[in-house]
Short mmCIF file of C-alpha atoms and ligand atoms in Angstrom, two decimals:
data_model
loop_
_atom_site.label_atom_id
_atom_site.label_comp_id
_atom_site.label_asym_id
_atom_site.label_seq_id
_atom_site.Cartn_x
_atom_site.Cartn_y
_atom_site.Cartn_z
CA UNK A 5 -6.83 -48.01 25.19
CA UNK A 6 -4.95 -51.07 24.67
CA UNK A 7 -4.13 -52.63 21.54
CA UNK A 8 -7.00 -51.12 18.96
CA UNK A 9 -6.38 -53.86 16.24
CA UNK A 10 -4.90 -56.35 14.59
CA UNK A 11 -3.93 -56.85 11.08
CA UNK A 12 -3.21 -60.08 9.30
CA UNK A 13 -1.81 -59.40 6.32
CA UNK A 14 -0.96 -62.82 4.87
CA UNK A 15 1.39 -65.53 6.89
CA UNK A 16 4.12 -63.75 7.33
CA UNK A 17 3.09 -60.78 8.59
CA UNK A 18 0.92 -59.09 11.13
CA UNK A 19 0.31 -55.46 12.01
CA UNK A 20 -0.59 -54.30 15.41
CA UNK A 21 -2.66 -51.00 16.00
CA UNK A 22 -2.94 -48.93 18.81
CA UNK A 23 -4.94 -46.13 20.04
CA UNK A 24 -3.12 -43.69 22.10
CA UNK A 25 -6.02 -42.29 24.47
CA UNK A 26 -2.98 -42.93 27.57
CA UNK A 27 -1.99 -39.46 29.34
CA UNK A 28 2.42 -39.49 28.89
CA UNK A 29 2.75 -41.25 32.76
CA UNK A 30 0.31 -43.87 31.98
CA UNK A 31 2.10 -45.09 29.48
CA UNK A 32 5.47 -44.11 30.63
CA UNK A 33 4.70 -46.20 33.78
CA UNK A 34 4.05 -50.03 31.91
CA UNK A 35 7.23 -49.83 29.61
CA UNK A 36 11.16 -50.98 30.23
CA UNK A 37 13.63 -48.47 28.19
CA UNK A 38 17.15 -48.54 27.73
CA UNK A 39 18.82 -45.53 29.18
CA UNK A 40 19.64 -44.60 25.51
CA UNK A 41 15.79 -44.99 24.37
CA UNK A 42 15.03 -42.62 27.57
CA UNK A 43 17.56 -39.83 26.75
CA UNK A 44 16.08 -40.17 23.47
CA UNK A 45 12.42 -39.78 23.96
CA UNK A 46 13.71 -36.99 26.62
CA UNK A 47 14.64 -34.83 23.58
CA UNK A 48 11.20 -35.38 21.78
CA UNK A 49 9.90 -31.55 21.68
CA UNK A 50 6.50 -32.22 21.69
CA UNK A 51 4.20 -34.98 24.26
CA UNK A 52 2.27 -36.19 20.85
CA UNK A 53 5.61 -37.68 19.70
CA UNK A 54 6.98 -38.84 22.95
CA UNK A 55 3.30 -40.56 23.22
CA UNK A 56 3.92 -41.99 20.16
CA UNK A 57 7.47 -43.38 21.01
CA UNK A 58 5.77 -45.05 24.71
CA UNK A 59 3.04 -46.75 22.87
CA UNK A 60 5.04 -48.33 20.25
CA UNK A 61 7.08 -49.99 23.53
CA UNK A 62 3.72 -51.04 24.78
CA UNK A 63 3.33 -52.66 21.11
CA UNK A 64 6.37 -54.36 21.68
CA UNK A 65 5.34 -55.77 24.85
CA UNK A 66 2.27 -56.72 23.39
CA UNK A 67 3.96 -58.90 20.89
CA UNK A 68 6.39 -60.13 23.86
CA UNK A 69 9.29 -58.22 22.87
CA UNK A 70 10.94 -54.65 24.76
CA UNK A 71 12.58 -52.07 24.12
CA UNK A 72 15.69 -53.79 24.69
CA UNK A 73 15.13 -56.23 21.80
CA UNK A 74 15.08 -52.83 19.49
CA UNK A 75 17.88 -51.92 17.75
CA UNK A 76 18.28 -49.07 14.93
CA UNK A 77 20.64 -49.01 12.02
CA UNK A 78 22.83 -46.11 11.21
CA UNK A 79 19.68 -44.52 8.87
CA UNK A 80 17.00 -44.95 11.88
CA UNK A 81 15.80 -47.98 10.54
CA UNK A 82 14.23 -50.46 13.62
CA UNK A 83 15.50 -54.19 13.62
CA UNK A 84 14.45 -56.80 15.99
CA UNK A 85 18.02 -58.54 17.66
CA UNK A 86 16.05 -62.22 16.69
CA UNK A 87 16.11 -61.15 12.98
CA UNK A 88 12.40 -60.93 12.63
CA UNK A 89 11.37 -57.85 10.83
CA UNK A 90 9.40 -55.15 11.98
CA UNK A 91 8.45 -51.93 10.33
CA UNK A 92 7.16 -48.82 12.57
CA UNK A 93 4.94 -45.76 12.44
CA UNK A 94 3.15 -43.27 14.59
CA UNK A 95 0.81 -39.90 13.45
CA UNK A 96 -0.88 -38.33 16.23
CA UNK A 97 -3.33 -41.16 18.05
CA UNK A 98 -2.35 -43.78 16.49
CA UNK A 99 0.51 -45.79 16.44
CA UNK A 100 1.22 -49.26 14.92
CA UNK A 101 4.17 -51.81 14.38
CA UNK A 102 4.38 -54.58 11.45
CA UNK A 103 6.28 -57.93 12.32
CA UNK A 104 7.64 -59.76 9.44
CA UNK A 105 9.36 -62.67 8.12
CA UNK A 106 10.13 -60.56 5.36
CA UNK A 107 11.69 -57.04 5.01
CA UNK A 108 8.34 -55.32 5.19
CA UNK A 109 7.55 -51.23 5.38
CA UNK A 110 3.83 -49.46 7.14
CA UNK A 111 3.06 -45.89 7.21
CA UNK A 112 0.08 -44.45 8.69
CA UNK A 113 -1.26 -41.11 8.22
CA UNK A 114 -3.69 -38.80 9.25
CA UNK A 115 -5.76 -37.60 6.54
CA UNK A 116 -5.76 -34.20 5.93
CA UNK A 117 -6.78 -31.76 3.35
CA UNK A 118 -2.83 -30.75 2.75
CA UNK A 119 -1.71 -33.68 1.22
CA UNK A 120 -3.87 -32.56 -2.01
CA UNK A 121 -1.67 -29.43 -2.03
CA UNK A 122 1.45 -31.00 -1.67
CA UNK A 123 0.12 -33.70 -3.98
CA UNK A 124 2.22 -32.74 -7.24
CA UNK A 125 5.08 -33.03 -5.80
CA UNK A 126 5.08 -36.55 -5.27
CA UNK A 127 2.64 -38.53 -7.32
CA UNK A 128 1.11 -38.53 -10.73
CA UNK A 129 -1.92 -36.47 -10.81
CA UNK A 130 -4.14 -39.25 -13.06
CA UNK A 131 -4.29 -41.30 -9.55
CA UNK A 132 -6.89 -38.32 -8.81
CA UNK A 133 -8.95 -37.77 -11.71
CA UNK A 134 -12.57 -38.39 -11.83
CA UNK A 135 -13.02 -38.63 -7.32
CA UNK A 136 -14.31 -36.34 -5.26
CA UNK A 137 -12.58 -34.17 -3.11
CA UNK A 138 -12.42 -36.33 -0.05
CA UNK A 139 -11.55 -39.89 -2.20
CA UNK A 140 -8.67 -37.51 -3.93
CA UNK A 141 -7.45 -36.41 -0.33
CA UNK A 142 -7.36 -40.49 1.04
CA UNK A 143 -5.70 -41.62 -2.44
CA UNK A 144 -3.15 -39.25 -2.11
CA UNK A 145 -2.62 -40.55 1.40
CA UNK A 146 -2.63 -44.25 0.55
CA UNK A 147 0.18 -42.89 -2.29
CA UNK A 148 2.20 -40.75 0.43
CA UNK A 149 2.02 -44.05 2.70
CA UNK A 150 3.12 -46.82 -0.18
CA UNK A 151 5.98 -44.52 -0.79
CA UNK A 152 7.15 -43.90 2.41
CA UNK A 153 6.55 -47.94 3.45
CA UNK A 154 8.67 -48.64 0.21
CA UNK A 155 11.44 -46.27 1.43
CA UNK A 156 11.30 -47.82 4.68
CA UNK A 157 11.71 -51.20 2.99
CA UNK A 158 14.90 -49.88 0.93
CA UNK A 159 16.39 -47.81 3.45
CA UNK A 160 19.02 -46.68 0.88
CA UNK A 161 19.69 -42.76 0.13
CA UNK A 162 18.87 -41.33 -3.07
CA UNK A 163 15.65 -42.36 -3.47
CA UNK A 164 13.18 -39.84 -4.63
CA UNK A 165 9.39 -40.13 -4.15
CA UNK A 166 7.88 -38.77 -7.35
CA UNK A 167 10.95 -39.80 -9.55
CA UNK A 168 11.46 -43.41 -8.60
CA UNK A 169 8.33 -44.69 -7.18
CA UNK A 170 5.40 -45.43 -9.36
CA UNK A 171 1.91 -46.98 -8.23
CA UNK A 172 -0.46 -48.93 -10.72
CA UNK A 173 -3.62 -47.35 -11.33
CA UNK A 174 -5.85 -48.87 -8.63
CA UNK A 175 -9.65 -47.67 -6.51
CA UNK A 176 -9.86 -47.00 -2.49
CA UNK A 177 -12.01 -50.23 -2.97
CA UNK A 178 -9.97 -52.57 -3.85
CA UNK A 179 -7.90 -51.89 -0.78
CA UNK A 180 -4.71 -53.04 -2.33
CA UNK A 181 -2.14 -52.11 -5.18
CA UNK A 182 0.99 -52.80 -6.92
CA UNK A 183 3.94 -50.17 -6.94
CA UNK A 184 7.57 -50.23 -8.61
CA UNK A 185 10.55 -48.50 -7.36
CA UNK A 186 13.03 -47.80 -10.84
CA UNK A 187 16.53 -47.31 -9.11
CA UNK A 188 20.00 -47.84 -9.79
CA UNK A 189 19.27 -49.39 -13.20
CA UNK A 190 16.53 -52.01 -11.72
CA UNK A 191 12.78 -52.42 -11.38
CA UNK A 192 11.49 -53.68 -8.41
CA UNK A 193 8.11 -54.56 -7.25
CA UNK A 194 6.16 -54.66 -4.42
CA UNK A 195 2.52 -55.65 -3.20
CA UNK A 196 0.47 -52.92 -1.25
CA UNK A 197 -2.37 -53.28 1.25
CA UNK A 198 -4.15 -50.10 2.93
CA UNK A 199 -7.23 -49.82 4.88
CA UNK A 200 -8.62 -46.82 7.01
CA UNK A 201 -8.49 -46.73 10.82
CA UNK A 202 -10.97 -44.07 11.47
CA UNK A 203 -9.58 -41.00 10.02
CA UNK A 204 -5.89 -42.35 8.98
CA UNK A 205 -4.87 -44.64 6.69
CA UNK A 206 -2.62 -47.60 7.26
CA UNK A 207 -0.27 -48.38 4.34
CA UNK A 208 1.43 -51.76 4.13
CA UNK A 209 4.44 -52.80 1.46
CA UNK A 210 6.44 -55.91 0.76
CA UNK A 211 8.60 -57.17 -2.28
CA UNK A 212 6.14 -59.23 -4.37
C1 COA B 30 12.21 -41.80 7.90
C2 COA B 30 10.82 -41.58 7.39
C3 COA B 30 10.49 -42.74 6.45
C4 COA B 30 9.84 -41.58 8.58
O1 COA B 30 8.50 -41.49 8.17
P1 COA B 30 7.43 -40.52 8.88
O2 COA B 30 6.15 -40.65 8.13
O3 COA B 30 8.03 -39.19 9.05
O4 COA B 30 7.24 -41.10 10.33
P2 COA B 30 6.66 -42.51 10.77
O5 COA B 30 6.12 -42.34 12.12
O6 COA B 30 5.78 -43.12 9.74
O7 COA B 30 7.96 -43.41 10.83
C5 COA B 30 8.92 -43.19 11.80
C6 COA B 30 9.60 -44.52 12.04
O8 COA B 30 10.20 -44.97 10.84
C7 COA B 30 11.33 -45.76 11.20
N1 COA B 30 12.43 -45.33 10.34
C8 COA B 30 13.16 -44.19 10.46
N2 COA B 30 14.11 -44.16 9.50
C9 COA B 30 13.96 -45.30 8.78
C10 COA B 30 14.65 -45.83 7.66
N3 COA B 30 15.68 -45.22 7.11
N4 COA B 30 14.21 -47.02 7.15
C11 COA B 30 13.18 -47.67 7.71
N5 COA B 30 12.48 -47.21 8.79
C12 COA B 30 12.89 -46.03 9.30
C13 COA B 30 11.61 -45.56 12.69
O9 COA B 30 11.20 -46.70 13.37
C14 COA B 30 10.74 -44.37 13.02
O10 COA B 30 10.17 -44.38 14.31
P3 COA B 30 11.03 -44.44 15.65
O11 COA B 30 12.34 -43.80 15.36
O12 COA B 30 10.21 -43.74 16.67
O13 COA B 30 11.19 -45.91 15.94
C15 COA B 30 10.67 -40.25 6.66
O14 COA B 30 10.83 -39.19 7.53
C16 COA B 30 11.63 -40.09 5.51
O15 COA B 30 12.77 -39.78 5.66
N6 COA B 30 11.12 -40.28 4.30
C17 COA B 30 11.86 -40.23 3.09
C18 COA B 30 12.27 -38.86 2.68
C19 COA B 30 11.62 -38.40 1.46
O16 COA B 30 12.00 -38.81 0.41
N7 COA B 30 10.61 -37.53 1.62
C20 COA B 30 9.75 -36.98 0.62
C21 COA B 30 10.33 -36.57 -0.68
S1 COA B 30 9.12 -36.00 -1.83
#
């Protein structure tokens, strides 16, 4: 499928969604990569992530960039070489880029029943009370997703999800919240959109 949607999130940035129903050489055939990008996605164990890797190129060329324009820092962070920002994530059929005039960070997740076991361990339990078992299972996602857009935003070791990251109280409704990351000595804060794509959810951060 090409592109499945696009997101406007407010004027300076836009996230583009796609749905990876491409076989590996369909989508190996339409993109341009870098002999380094190639030996990369060579070493991918599994065709779901090397999918993944393709389809975010054909994002790219959607948006009239390549591969070549890519460039990662020395943590894996992605940075565009015309200083536009760009924030990237893939989970299974879906993959999706954000491009930014500000530092931005997007996560998107599959939804799955584990991330209520695993739940503890990185966000306060409240967030939960009082929803049924499926609502519990796609806050906890939208949670997972804020935190692991903020990270992407900070890029800076040390940062722990349950310690340092801390979402307002918020519903699945209002399809937005507020989060602060408490590290090294400062508060900072940052605005949060979500919204489902059939079973995932799509997590969007910036500094407010
Ligand atoms: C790096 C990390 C953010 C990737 O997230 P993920 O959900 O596993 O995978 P996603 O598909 O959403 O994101 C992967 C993309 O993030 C980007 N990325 C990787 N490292 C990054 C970093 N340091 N900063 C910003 N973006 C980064 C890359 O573009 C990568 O895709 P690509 O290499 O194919 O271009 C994640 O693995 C991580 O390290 N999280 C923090 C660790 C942590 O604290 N975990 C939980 C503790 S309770």
């Amino acid at each position: 499928m090409p592109l499945f949607k696009t997101i406007r999130i407010n004027n300076d940035t836009t996230i583009f969604l796609w749905k990876i129903t491409e076989d590996y050489n369909e989508l190996f055939c339409q993109v341009s990569l870098k002999d380094t990008s190639l030996a990369r996605m060579e070493k991918m164990k599994s065709e779901s992530h090397q999918k993944g890797f393709l389809s975010i190129r054909m994002l790219l060329q959607h948006c009239g960039y390549n591969d070549f324009d890519l460039i990662y820092d020395k943590l894996g962070k992605p940075h565009l070489k015309d200083g536009k920002h760009i924030s990237i994530s893939h989970s299974f059929d879906f993959s999706a880029i954000a491009l930014s005039n500000q530092n931005i960070g997007i996560d998107i997740e599959q939804v799955k029943e584990k991330v209520l076991r695993i739940a503890p361990r990185f966000m306060e339990m409240w967030h939960l009370e009082n929803l049924s078992e499926v609502d519990q299972m796609k806050k906890a996602t939208v949670i997972w997703g804020t935190k692991e857009a903020i990270f992407k935003i900070k890029n800076e070791v040390g940062i722990s999800f349950p310690d340092h990251i801390f979402e307002k109280p918020f519903s699945l409704s209002d399809k937005k919240c507020k989060a602060e990351l408490h590290f090294n000595s400062c508060i900072e804060n940052f605005d949060v959109s979500f919204e489902e794509a059939e079973n995932y959810i799509l997590v969007c951060a910036s500094h407010s």
